[in-house]
mmCIF file of C-alpha atoms (C1' of nucleotides) in Angstrom:
data_model
loop_
_atom_site.group_PDB
_atom_site.id
_atom_site.type_symbol
_atom_site.label_atom_id
_atom_site.label_comp_id
_atom_site.label_asym_id
_atom_site.label_seq_id
_atom_site.Cartn_x
_atom_site.Cartn_y
_atom_site.Cartn_z
ATOM 1 C CA MET A 16 19.257 52.392 -27.009
ATOM 2 C CA GLY A 17 17.330 49.178 -27.664
ATOM 3 C CA ALA A 18 16.406 48.733 -24.011
ATOM 4 C CA THR A 19 12.749 48.935 -23.040
ATOM 5 C CA LYS A 20 11.879 51.445 -20.312
ATOM 6 C CA THR A 21 9.903 48.934 -18.258
ATOM 7 C CA ASP A 22 10.108 51.024 -15.086
ATOM 8 C CA HIS A 23 7.886 53.676 -16.657
ATOM 9 C CA PHE A 24 4.955 51.311 -17.035
ATOM 10 C CA THR A 25 2.731 49.416 -14.648
ATOM 11 C CA GLU A 26 3.553 45.885 -13.565
ATOM 12 C CA ARG A 27 0.433 44.662 -15.309
ATOM 13 C CA GLN A 28 1.421 46.332 -18.578
ATOM 14 C CA ASN A 29 4.870 44.801 -18.361
ATOM 15 C CA GLN A 30 3.403 41.399 -17.583
ATOM 16 C CA ILE A 31 1.076 41.366 -20.580
ATOM 17 C CA ALA A 32 3.799 42.722 -22.847
ATOM 18 C CA LYS A 33 6.228 40.055 -21.672
ATOM 19 C CA ILE A 34 3.825 37.212 -22.443
ATOM 20 C CA ALA A 35 2.875 38.719 -25.809
ATOM 21 C CA LYS A 36 6.503 39.252 -26.691
ATOM 22 C CA ALA A 37 7.311 35.615 -25.965
ATOM 23 C CA LEU A 38 4.546 34.643 -28.398
ATOM 24 C CA GLY A 39 5.830 37.099 -30.988
ATOM 25 C CA HIS A 40 7.819 34.630 -33.020
ATOM 26 C CA PRO A 41 6.460 32.043 -35.460
ATOM 27 C CA ALA A 42 8.805 29.358 -34.155
ATOM 28 C CA ARG A 43 7.405 29.766 -30.665
ATOM 29 C CA ILE A 44 3.848 29.708 -32.005
ATOM 30 C CA ALA A 45 4.780 26.535 -33.881
ATOM 31 C CA ILE A 46 6.135 25.002 -30.677
ATOM 32 C CA ILE A 47 2.889 25.763 -28.865
ATOM 33 C CA GLU A 48 0.800 24.371 -31.701
ATOM 34 C CA TYR A 49 2.845 21.202 -31.653
ATOM 35 C CA LEU A 50 2.348 20.813 -27.918
ATOM 36 C CA LEU A 51 -1.379 21.226 -28.497
ATOM 37 C CA LYS A 52 -1.444 18.769 -31.383
ATOM 38 C CA VAL A 53 0.148 15.920 -29.489
ATOM 39 C CA ASN A 54 -2.283 16.762 -26.693
ATOM 40 C CA THR A 55 0.023 15.724 -23.901
ATOM 41 C CA CYS A 56 3.363 16.748 -22.567
ATOM 42 C CA ILE A 57 5.967 15.701 -25.054
ATOM 43 C CA CYS A 58 9.402 14.389 -24.218
ATOM 44 C CA GLY A 59 12.040 15.191 -26.796
ATOM 45 C CA ASP A 60 11.025 15.361 -30.409
ATOM 46 C CA ILE A 61 10.389 19.114 -30.569
ATOM 47 C CA VAL A 62 13.648 19.802 -32.371
ATOM 48 C CA ASN A 63 12.739 17.435 -35.227
ATOM 49 C CA GLU A 64 9.413 19.194 -35.695
ATOM 50 C CA LEU A 65 10.933 22.594 -36.395
ATOM 51 C CA PRO A 66 12.973 23.833 -39.364
ATOM 52 C CA LEU A 67 15.618 25.238 -37.046
ATOM 53 C CA ALA A 68 18.837 23.987 -35.523
ATOM 54 C CA GLN A 69 18.813 22.424 -32.089
ATOM 55 C CA PRO A 70 20.430 25.337 -30.218
ATOM 56 C CA THR A 71 17.929 27.730 -31.769
ATOM 57 C CA VAL A 72 14.986 25.614 -30.689
ATOM 58 C CA SER A 73 16.468 25.280 -27.225
ATOM 59 C CA GLN A 74 16.687 29.054 -27.039
ATOM 60 C CA HIS A 75 13.062 29.497 -28.080
ATOM 61 C CA LEU A 76 11.986 26.930 -25.493
ATOM 62 C CA LYS A 77 13.930 28.837 -22.879
ATOM 63 C CA GLU A 78 12.089 32.041 -23.729
ATOM 64 C CA LEU A 79 8.702 30.357 -23.565
ATOM 65 C CA LYS A 80 9.693 28.877 -20.211
ATOM 66 C CA ASN A 81 10.961 32.239 -18.997
ATOM 67 C CA ALA A 82 7.628 33.856 -19.812
ATOM 68 C CA GLY A 83 5.836 31.061 -17.972
ATOM 69 C CA ILE A 84 4.056 29.827 -21.082
ATOM 70 C CA ILE A 85 5.440 26.303 -20.941
ATOM 71 C CA LYS A 86 6.915 24.207 -18.183
ATOM 72 C CA GLY A 87 9.445 21.418 -18.484
ATOM 73 C CA ASN A 88 9.917 18.327 -16.363
ATOM 74 C CA ILE A 89 13.090 16.333 -16.599
ATOM 75 C CA GLU A 90 12.237 12.753 -17.538
ATOM 76 C CA GLY A 91 15.389 10.708 -17.875
ATOM 77 C CA THR A 92 17.384 11.813 -20.899
ATOM 78 C CA ALA A 93 14.559 13.863 -22.361
ATOM 79 C CA ILE A 94 12.567 16.770 -20.984
ATOM 80 C CA CYS A 95 8.789 16.818 -20.954
ATOM 81 C CA TYR A 96 7.295 20.085 -22.050
ATOM 82 C CA CYS A 97 3.734 21.245 -21.789
ATOM 83 C CA ILE A 98 1.709 24.426 -21.863
ATOM 84 C CA ASP A 99 1.008 26.171 -18.584
ATOM 85 C CA GLU A 100 -2.624 27.166 -18.882
ATOM 86 C CA LYS A 101 -2.359 29.843 -16.183
ATOM 87 C CA VAL A 102 -0.481 32.263 -18.415
ATOM 88 C CA ILE A 103 -2.626 31.606 -21.462
ATOM 89 C CA GLU A 104 -5.636 32.309 -19.274
ATOM 90 C CA ILE A 105 -4.197 35.689 -18.277
ATOM 91 C CA LEU A 106 -3.869 36.646 -21.930
ATOM 92 C CA ASN A 107 -7.281 35.279 -22.801
ATOM 93 C CA ASP A 108 -8.968 37.211 -20.005
ATOM 94 C CA TYR A 109 -7.133 40.337 -21.014
ATOM 95 C CA PHE A 110 -8.195 40.186 -24.657
ATOM 96 C CA SER A 111 -11.742 39.181 -23.796
ATOM 97 C CA LYS A 112 -12.066 42.373 -21.791
ATOM 98 C CA ILE A 113 -10.645 44.383 -24.658
ATOM 99 C CA ILE A 114 -13.144 42.867 -27.064
ATOM 100 C CA LEU A 115 -15.990 43.711 -24.705
ATOM 101 C CA THR A 116 -14.904 47.312 -24.345
ATOM 102 C CA VAL A 117 -14.185 47.797 -28.010
ATOM 103 C CA THR A 118 -17.510 46.456 -29.237
ATOM 104 C CA ASN A 119 -19.327 48.921 -26.981
ATOM 105 C CA GLN A 120 -17.281 51.751 -28.362
ATOM 106 C CA LYS A 121 -18.714 54.480 -30.526
ATOM 107 C CA CYS A 122 -15.957 54.972 -33.028
ATOM 108 C CA CYS A 123 -14.909 56.142 -36.463
ATOM 109 C CA MET B 24 21.563 36.729 -37.873
ATOM 110 C CA GLY B 25 18.649 38.513 -36.184
ATOM 111 C CA ALA B 26 16.239 37.929 -39.033
ATOM 112 C CA THR B 27 13.274 35.652 -38.442
ATOM 113 C CA LYS B 28 12.877 32.757 -40.870
ATOM 114 C CA THR B 29 9.210 33.482 -41.596
ATOM 115 C CA ASP B 30 9.201 31.444 -44.809
ATOM 116 C CA HIS B 31 9.653 28.251 -42.802
ATOM 117 C CA PHE B 32 6.373 28.688 -40.960
ATOM 118 C CA THR B 33 2.725 28.748 -41.964
ATOM 119 C CA GLU B 34 0.955 31.985 -42.828
ATOM 120 C CA ARG B 35 -1.257 31.532 -39.798
ATOM 121 C CA GLN B 36 1.718 31.116 -37.478
ATOM 122 C CA ASN B 37 3.326 34.229 -38.895
ATOM 123 C CA GLN B 38 0.085 36.158 -38.561
ATOM 124 C CA ILE B 39 -0.419 35.310 -34.888
ATOM 125 C CA ALA B 40 3.243 35.961 -34.140
ATOM 126 C CA LYS B 41 3.087 39.329 -35.853
ATOM 127 C CA ILE B 42 0.110 40.492 -33.813
ATOM 128 C CA ALA B 43 1.614 39.159 -30.583
ATOM 129 C CA LYS B 44 4.923 40.803 -31.347
ATOM 130 C CA ALA B 45 3.246 44.168 -31.856
ATOM 131 C CA LEU B 46 1.689 43.769 -28.410
ATOM 132 C CA GLY B 47 5.017 42.753 -26.916
ATOM 133 C CA HIS B 48 5.980 46.156 -25.562
ATOM 134 C CA PRO B 49 4.585 47.883 -22.475
ATOM 135 C CA ALA B 50 4.302 51.233 -24.270
ATOM 136 C CA ARG B 51 2.075 49.667 -26.901
ATOM 137 C CA ILE B 52 -0.020 47.959 -24.232
ATOM 138 C CA ALA B 53 -0.303 51.338 -22.496
ATOM 139 C CA ILE B 54 -1.466 52.938 -25.744
ATOM 140 C CA ILE B 55 -4.160 50.300 -26.151
ATOM 141 C CA GLU B 56 -5.271 50.673 -22.556
ATOM 142 C CA TYR B 57 -5.526 54.407 -23.015
ATOM 143 C CA LEU B 58 -7.640 53.979 -26.143
ATOM 144 C CA LEU B 59 -9.894 51.671 -24.159
ATOM 145 C CA LYS B 60 -10.101 54.037 -21.206
ATOM 146 C CA VAL B 61 -11.267 57.038 -23.217
ATOM 147 C CA ASN B 62 -13.719 54.634 -24.856
ATOM 148 C CA THR B 63 -13.753 56.388 -28.209
ATOM 149 C CA CYS B 64 -11.310 57.192 -30.915
ATOM 150 C CA ILE B 65 -8.967 59.811 -29.592
ATOM 151 C CA CYS B 66 -7.527 62.681 -31.580
ATOM 152 C CA GLY B 67 -4.106 63.777 -30.425
ATOM 153 C CA ASP B 68 -3.253 63.517 -26.773
ATOM 154 C CA ILE B 69 -1.599 60.098 -26.843
ATOM 155 C CA VAL B 70 1.895 61.544 -26.647
ATOM 156 C CA ASN B 71 1.124 63.385 -23.390
ATOM 157 C CA GLU B 72 -0.132 60.178 -21.817
ATOM 158 C CA LEU B 73 3.100 58.279 -22.243
ATOM 159 C CA PRO B 74 6.490 58.742 -20.551
ATOM 160 C CA LEU B 75 8.245 58.720 -23.907
ATOM 161 C CA ALA B 76 9.298 61.319 -26.444
ATOM 162 C CA GLN B 77 7.005 62.162 -29.348
ATOM 163 C CA PRO B 78 9.022 60.380 -32.059
ATOM 164 C CA THR B 79 9.124 57.232 -29.953
ATOM 165 C CA VAL B 80 5.373 57.247 -29.444
ATOM 166 C CA SER B 81 4.853 57.881 -33.138
ATOM 167 C CA GLN B 82 6.970 54.846 -33.889
ATOM 168 C CA HIS B 83 4.984 52.636 -31.515
ATOM 169 C CA LEU B 84 1.746 53.846 -33.084
ATOM 170 C CA LYS B 85 3.138 52.986 -36.489
ATOM 171 C CA GLU B 86 3.885 49.457 -35.389
ATOM 172 C CA LEU B 87 0.418 48.972 -33.945
ATOM 173 C CA LYS B 88 -1.043 50.294 -37.172
ATOM 174 C CA ASN B 89 1.207 48.050 -39.223
ATOM 175 C CA ALA B 90 -0.017 45.007 -37.317
ATOM 176 C CA GLY B 91 -3.619 46.105 -37.876
ATOM 177 C CA ILE B 92 -4.297 46.543 -34.169
ATOM 178 C CA ILE B 93 -5.254 50.196 -34.405
ATOM 179 C CA LYS B 94 -6.450 52.384 -37.226
ATOM 180 C CA GLY B 95 -5.997 56.119 -37.646
ATOM 181 C CA ASN B 96 -8.222 58.637 -39.389
ATOM 182 C CA ILE B 97 -6.874 62.042 -40.232
ATOM 183 C CA GLU B 98 -9.068 64.661 -38.594
ATOM 184 C CA GLY B 99 -7.722 68.100 -39.357
ATOM 185 C CA THR B 100 -4.447 68.668 -37.577
ATOM 186 C CA ALA B 101 -4.813 65.671 -35.325
ATOM 187 C CA ILE B 102 -5.220 61.986 -36.113
ATOM 188 C CA CYS B 103 -7.973 59.884 -34.589
ATOM 189 C CA TYR B 104 -6.826 56.519 -33.379
ATOM 190 C CA CYS B 105 -8.897 53.584 -32.281
ATOM 191 C CA ILE B 106 -8.629 49.847 -31.823
ATOM 192 C CA ASP B 107 -9.533 47.591 -34.708
ATOM 193 C CA GLU B 108 -11.540 44.830 -33.082
ATOM 194 C CA LYS B 109 -10.995 42.414 -35.976
ATOM 195 C CA VAL B 110 -7.404 41.728 -35.051
ATOM 196 C CA ILE B 111 -8.074 41.483 -31.337
ATOM 197 C CA GLU B 112 -10.791 38.973 -32.176
ATOM 198 C CA ILE B 113 -8.315 36.845 -34.102
ATOM 199 C CA LEU B 114 -6.063 36.684 -31.060
ATOM 200 C CA ASN B 115 -8.926 36.065 -28.689
ATOM 201 C CA ASP B 116 -10.275 33.183 -30.774
ATOM 202 C CA TYR B 117 -6.798 31.737 -31.007
ATOM 203 C CA PHE B 118 -6.176 31.741 -27.269
ATOM 204 C CA SER B 119 -9.680 30.549 -26.459
ATOM 205 C CA LYS B 120 -8.998 27.459 -28.544
ATOM 206 C CA ILE B 121 -5.692 26.934 -26.798
ATOM 207 C CA ILE B 122 -7.346 27.137 -23.394
ATOM 208 C CA LEU B 123 -9.943 24.586 -24.471
ATOM 209 C CA THR B 124 -7.340 22.143 -25.705
ATOM 210 C CA VAL B 125 -5.033 22.599 -22.757
ATOM 211 C CA THR B 126 -7.679 22.064 -20.108
ATOM 212 C CA ASN B 127 -8.592 18.738 -21.719
ATOM 213 C CA GLN B 128 -4.985 17.685 -21.662
ATOM 214 C CA LYS B 129 -3.609 14.909 -19.504
ATOM 215 C CA CYS B 130 -0.330 16.324 -18.423
ATOM 216 C CA CYS B 131 2.531 16.315 -15.935
ATOM 217 C "C1'" DT C 6 1.274 84.595 -45.641
ATOM 218 C "C1'" DT C 7 3.347 83.727 -41.367
ATOM 219 C "C1'" DT C 8 2.839 81.231 -37.252
ATOM 220 C "C1'" DT C 9 1.343 77.643 -34.483
ATOM 221 C "C1'" DT C 10 0.114 72.870 -33.545
ATOM 222 C "C1'" DA C 11 0.241 67.912 -34.387
ATOM 223 C "C1'" DT C 12 2.305 64.063 -36.337
ATOM 224 C "C1'" DA C 13 5.863 61.704 -39.290
ATOM 225 C "C1'" DT C 14 10.474 60.809 -40.884
ATOM 226 C "C1'" DT C 15 15.471 60.664 -40.667
ATOM 227 C "C1'" DG C 16 19.656 59.496 -38.613
ATOM 228 C "C1'" DC C 17 22.077 57.602 -35.076
ATOM 229 C "C1'" DA C 18 23.695 55.166 -30.730
ATOM 230 C "C1'" DA C 19 22.749 51.488 -27.507
ATOM 231 C "C1'" DT C 20 20.922 47.243 -26.791
ATOM 232 C "C1'" DA C 21 18.204 42.988 -28.000
ATOM 233 C "C1'" DT C 22 17.042 39.166 -30.875
ATOM 234 C "C1'" DT C 23 17.763 35.447 -34.041
ATOM 235 C "C1'" DA C 24 20.357 31.719 -35.694
ATOM 236 C "C1'" DC C 25 23.903 28.365 -35.576
ATOM 237 C "C1'" DG C 26 28.495 25.827 -34.958
ATOM 238 C "C1'" DA C 27 31.106 24.112 -31.354
ATOM 239 C "C1'" DT C 28 31.095 22.340 -27.087
ATOM 240 C "C1'" DA C 29 29.466 21.156 -22.474
ATOM 241 C "C1'" DA C 30 26.479 18.725 -19.217
ATOM 242 C "C1'" DA C 31 23.507 15.075 -17.834
ATOM 243 C "C1'" DT C 32 21.708 10.682 -18.034
ATOM 244 C "C1'" DG C 33 20.794 6.116 -20.027
ATOM 245 C "C1'" DT C 34 22.900 1.997 -22.374
ATOM 246 C "C1'" DT C 35 26.315 -1.445 -23.366
ATOM 247 C "C1'" DA D 27 34.164 2.850 -17.811
ATOM 248 C "C1'" DA D 28 33.126 4.094 -22.615
ATOM 249 C "C1'" DC D 29 29.603 5.417 -25.630
ATOM 250 C "C1'" DA D 30 25.232 7.260 -27.255
ATOM 251 C "C1'" DT D 31 21.438 10.445 -26.806
ATOM 252 C "C1'" DT D 32 19.310 14.615 -25.464
ATOM 253 C "C1'" DT D 33 19.268 19.257 -24.064
ATOM 254 C "C1'" DA D 34 21.855 23.480 -22.556
ATOM 255 C "C1'" DT D 35 25.349 26.934 -22.924
ATOM 256 C "C1'" DC D 36 28.938 29.736 -25.160
ATOM 257 C "C1'" DG D 37 30.603 32.545 -28.642
ATOM 258 C "C1'" DT D 38 29.753 35.091 -32.540
ATOM 259 C "C1'" DA D 39 27.732 37.281 -36.776
ATOM 260 C "C1'" DA D 40 23.763 39.434 -38.826
ATOM 261 C "C1'" DT D 41 19.838 41.950 -38.180
ATOM 262 C "C1'" DA D 42 16.061 44.225 -35.438
ATOM 263 C "C1'" DT D 43 14.329 47.149 -31.885
ATOM 264 C "C1'" DT D 44 14.178 51.026 -28.823
ATOM 265 C "C1'" DG D 45 14.625 55.758 -27.920
ATOM 266 C "C1'" DC D 46 15.488 60.439 -28.961
ATOM 267 C "C1'" DA D 47 17.205 64.934 -31.123
ATOM 268 C "C1'" DA D 48 16.714 67.225 -35.214
ATOM 269 C "C1'" DT D 49 14.067 68.042 -38.913
ATOM 270 C "C1'" DA D 50 10.219 67.659 -42.174
ATOM 271 C "C1'" DT D 51 5.394 67.767 -43.316
ATOM 272 C "C1'" DA D 52 0.624 69.137 -43.130
ATOM 273 C "C1'" DA D 53 -3.183 71.673 -41.827
ATOM 274 C "C1'" DA D 54 -5.467 75.058 -38.828
ATOM 275 C "C1'" DA D 55 -5.165 79.775 -36.833
ATOM 276 C "C1'" DA D 56 -3.716 84.433 -36.707
#
DNA sequence: TTTTTATATTGCAATATTACGATAAATGTT
DNA sequence: AACATTTATCGTAATATTGCAATATAAAAA
């Protein structure tokens, strides 16, 4: 196997899992932190920031884009990347609700 | 390859990625949502809630436990599982900060 | 003690992910 | 046009993940 049975779960569950999965790699977290640090969309330059080869970084960027976490605008030779707040907001709302429920929980 | 180069990233980046990765599967999201729904630690019963075989569920529970997202207390024959708010709080804080930074960002 | 019930572990097949060298594609520069 | 620069894609090797049947383990119940 190795293939996730996505059709057995709700769309919402698959959505959250997809976003979380895209964030489930330190290189992709590092990319996001870099985009936050420069505090603007950055054109080029991401490859030099990471300890990985250019095709690997490109692949990670593709996955972040695919999950809707970042967006890229072509700007001449380079591509401008920035974080798409919409998706981060979805995650944030989701976990906020979890926190609320959990803290009201009578538990072990 | 297939192995993540964790030693090239900060401990923090690896920590966030690890938690996110554990949440990156719809079955594990479904488990968490079930734990929230019953609103208490649940003994047994998780297997019947999911459209997956018992060993598969056991494996997903193990991964959630390994990431610190849930904790399990042995209670006779069954095991009581519940969400560990500490880890969810780490994620929530992390994404809250991202949201704050992103919304202040002048971007494409 | 034997049986039942609940969960974990093992072993395996199918598929996915990670990483990178080589190469392609696209655009700006000379 | 020829070249340089930047990012994407292809191909491939190593490893990880997913899922389940079979089996093991552990504790309660009979």
